[in-house]
Coordinates of C-alpha atoms in Angstrom, one line a residue:
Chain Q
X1 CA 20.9 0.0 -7.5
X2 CA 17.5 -0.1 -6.5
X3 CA 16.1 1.3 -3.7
X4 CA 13.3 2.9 -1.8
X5 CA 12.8 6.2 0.9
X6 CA 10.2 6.1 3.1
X7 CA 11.3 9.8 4.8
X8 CA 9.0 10.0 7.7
X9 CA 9.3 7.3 10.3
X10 CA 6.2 8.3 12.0
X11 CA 2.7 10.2 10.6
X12 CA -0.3 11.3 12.9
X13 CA -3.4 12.0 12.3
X14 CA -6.8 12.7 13.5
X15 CA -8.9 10.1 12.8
X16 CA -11.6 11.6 9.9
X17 CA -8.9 13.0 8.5
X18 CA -7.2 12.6 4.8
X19 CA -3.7 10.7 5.6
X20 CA -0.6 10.3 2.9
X21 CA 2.5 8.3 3.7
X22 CA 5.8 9.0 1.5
X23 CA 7.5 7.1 -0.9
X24 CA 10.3 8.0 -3.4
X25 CA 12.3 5.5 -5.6
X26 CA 15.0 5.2 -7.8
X27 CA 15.3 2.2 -10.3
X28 CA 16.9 1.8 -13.3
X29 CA 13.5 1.6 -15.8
X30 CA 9.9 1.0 -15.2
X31 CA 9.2 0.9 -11.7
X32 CA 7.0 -1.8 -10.1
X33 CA 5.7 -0.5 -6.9
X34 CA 4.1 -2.0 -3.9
X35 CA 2.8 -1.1 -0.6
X36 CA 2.2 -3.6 2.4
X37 CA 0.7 -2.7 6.0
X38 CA 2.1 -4.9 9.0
X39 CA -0.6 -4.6 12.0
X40 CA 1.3 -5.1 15.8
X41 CA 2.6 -8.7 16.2
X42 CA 1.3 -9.8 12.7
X43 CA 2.5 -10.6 9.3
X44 CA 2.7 -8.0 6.0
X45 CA -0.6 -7.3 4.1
X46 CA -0.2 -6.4 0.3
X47 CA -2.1 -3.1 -0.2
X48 CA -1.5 -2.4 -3.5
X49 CA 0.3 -1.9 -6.3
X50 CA 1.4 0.2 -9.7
X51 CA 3.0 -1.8 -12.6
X52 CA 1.5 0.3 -15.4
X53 CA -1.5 2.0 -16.7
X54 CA -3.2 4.6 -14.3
X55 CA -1.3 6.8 -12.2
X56 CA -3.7 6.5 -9.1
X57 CA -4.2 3.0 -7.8
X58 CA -6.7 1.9 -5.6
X59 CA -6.1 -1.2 -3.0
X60 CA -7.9 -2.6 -0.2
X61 CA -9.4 -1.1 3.1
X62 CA -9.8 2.2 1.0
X63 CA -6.2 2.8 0.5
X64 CA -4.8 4.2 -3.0
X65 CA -1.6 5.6 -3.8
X66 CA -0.4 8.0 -6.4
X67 CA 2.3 7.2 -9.4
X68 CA 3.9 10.3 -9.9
X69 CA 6.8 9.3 -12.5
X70 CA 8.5 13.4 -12.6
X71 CA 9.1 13.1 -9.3
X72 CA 9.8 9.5 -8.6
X73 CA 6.8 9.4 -6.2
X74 CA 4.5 6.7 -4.5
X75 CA 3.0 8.1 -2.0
X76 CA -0.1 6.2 -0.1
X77 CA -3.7 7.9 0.7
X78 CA -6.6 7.9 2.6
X79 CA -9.3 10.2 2.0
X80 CA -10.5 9.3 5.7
X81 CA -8.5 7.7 8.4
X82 CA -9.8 5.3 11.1
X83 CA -8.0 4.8 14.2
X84 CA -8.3 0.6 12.9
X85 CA -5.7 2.2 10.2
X86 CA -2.7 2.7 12.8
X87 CA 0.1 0.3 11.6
X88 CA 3.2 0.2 9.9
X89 CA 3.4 0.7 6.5
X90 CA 5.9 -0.3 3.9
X91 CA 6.6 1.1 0.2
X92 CA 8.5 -2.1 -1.9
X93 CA 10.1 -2.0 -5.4
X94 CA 10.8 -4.9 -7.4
X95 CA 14.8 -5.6 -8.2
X96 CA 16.1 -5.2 -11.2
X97 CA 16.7 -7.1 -13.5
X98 CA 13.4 -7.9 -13.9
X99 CA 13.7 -11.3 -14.1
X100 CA 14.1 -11.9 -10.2
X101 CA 10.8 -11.9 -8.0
X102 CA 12.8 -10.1 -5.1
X103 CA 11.6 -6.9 -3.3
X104 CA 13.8 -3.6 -1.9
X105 CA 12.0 -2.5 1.3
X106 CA 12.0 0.8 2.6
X107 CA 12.6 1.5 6.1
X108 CA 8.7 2.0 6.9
X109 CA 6.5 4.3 8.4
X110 CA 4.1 4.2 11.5
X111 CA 0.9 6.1 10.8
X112 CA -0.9 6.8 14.3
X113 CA -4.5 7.7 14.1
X114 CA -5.6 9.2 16.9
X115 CA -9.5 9.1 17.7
Chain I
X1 CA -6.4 -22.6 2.4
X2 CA -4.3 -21.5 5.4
X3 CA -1.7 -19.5 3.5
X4 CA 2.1 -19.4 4.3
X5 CA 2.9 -21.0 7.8
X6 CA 5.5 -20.7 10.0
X7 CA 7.3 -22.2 13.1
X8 CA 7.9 -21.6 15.9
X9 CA 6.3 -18.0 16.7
X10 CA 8.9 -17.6 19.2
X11 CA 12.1 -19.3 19.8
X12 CA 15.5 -18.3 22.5
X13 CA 18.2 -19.8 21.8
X14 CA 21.6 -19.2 23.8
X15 CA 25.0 -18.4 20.9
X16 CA 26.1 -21.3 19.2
X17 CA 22.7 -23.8 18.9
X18 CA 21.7 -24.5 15.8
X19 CA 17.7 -24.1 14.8
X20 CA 15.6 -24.7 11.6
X21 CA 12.6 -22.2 10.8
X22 CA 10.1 -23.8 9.4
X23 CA 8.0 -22.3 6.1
X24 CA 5.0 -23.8 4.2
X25 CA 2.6 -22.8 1.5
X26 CA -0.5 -24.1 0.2
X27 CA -1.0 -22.0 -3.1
X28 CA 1.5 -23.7 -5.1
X29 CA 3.5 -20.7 -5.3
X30 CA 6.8 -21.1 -7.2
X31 CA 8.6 -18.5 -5.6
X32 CA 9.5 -18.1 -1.7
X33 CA 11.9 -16.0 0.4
X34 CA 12.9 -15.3 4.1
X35 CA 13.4 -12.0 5.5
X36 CA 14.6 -10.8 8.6
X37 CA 13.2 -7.4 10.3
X38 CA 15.0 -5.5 12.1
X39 CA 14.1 -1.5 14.2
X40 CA 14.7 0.8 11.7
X41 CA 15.7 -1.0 8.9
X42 CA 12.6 -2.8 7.1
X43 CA 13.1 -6.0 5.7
X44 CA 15.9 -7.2 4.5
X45 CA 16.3 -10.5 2.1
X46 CA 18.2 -13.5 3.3
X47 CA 17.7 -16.4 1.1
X48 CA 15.1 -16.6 -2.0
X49 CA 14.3 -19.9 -4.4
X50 CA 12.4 -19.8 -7.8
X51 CA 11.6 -23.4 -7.6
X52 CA 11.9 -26.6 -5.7
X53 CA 15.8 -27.4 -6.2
X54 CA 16.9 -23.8 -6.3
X55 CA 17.8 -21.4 -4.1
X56 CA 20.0 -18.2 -3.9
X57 CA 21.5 -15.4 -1.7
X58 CA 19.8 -12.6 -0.7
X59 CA 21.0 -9.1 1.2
X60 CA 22.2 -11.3 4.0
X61 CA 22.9 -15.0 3.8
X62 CA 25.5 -15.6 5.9
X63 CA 25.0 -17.5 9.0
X64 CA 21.7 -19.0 7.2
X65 CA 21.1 -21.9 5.3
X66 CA 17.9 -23.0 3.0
X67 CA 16.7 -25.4 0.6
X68 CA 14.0 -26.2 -1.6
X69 CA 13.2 -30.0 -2.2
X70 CA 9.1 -29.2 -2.4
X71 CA 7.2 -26.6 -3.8
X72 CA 5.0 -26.5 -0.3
X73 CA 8.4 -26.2 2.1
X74 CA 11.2 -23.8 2.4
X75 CA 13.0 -24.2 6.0
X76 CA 15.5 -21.5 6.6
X77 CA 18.3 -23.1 9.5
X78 CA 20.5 -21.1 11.4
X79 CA 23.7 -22.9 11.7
X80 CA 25.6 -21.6 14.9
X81 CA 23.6 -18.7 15.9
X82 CA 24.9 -15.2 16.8
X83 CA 23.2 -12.4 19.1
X84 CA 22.9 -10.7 15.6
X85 CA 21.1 -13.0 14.4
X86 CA 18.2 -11.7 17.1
X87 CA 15.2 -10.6 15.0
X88 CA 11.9 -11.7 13.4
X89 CA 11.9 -13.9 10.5
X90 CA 9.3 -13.5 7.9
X91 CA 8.8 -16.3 5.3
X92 CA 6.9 -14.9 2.0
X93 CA 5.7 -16.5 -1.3
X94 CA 4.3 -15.7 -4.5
X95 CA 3.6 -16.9 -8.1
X96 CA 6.2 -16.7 -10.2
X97 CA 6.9 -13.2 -12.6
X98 CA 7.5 -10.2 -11.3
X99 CA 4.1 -8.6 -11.2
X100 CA 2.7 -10.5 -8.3
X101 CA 3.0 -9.8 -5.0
X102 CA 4.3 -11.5 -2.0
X103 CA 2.2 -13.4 0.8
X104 CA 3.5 -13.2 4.1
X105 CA 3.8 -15.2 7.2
X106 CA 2.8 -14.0 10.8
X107 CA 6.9 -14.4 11.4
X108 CA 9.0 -16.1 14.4
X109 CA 10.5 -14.1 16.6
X110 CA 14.1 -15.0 17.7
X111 CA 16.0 -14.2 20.5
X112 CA 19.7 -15.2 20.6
X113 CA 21.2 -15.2 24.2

């Protein structure tokens, strides 16, 4: 079965500081990866995402994340973080078969940026 | 365009009422789903439809009902609800295929007494 790990439930940082928030997966075939952000009280916010082609993916509010395919890795950057960045984050794979449009969620990760 | 909508934001309702959640999207999406959300658990899949007239089971369907007879709507009721059933509900669409991603609502929040 499909699945995501999001191992860290919480990540701190100083703010100005390069932040990465873990992913690993396990599917059986390509991977379709996504990332959403879920600010307090608020609905989820696609990020970004990996289907194919380039390893590194870049999304919105300066946000990329790695494909690393050896090591069944998805793992969400920063090169800078702002405090405005503190949220919860959540790594998504697509189902399998393919032929469904539904999403495996992992467990999600609060990144805390502190000024 | 104002996205995918939901109703209430917040709703208590004491074991054994019955509820509907409402869900609308504007952006002609052919695929929509609810999610609940729960500490510690991300989101988990309740009920999904590819198109008006169909619907199927997600992660975990029972005590919910859903159907489909627009594009736009996709009302997710809770038939005789359950302190278990205590969560927030997220509605989220997208275009058909599986490389699109999902739009979400700003969720209900229910509390089951």
């Amino acid at each position: 079965a499909q699945s995501v790990a999001q191992p860290e439930d919480q990540v701190n940082v100083a703010e100005g500081n390069p932040l990465t928030v873990k992913c690993t997966y396990s599917v059986s075939g390509n991977p379709y990866l996504f990332w959403y952000v879920q600010y307090p009280n608020r609905g989820l916010q696609f990020l970004l995402k990996y289907i194919t082609g380039d390893n590194l993916v870049k999304g919105s509010y300066g946000f990329e994340a790695e494909f690393n395919k050896s090591q069944t890795s998805f793992h969400l950057k920063k090169p800078s973080a702002l405090v405005s960045d503190s949220a919860l984050y959540f790594c998504a794979v697509r189902d399998f078969p393919y032929n469904t449009d539904k999403l495996i969620f992992g467990t999600g990760t609060r990144l805390q940026v502190f000024p | 365009n104002a996205g995918v909508t939901q109703t209430p934001k917040f709703q208590v309702l004491k074991t054994g009422q019955s509820m509907t959640l409402q869900c609308a999207q504007d952006m002609n999406h052919e695929y929509m789903s609810w999610y609940r959300q729960d500490p510690g658990m991300g989101l988990r899949l309740i009920h999904y439809s590819v198109g008006a007239g169909i619907t199927d089971q997600g992660e975990v369907p029972n005590g919910y009902n859903v159907s489909r007879s627009t594009t736009e709507d996709f009302p997710l009721r809770l038939l005789s609800a359950a302190p278990s059933q205590t969560s927030v509900y997220f509605c989220a669409s997208s275009y058909a295929g599986t490389r699109h991603e999902q739009y979400f609502g700003p969720g209900t929040r229910l509390t089951v007494t």
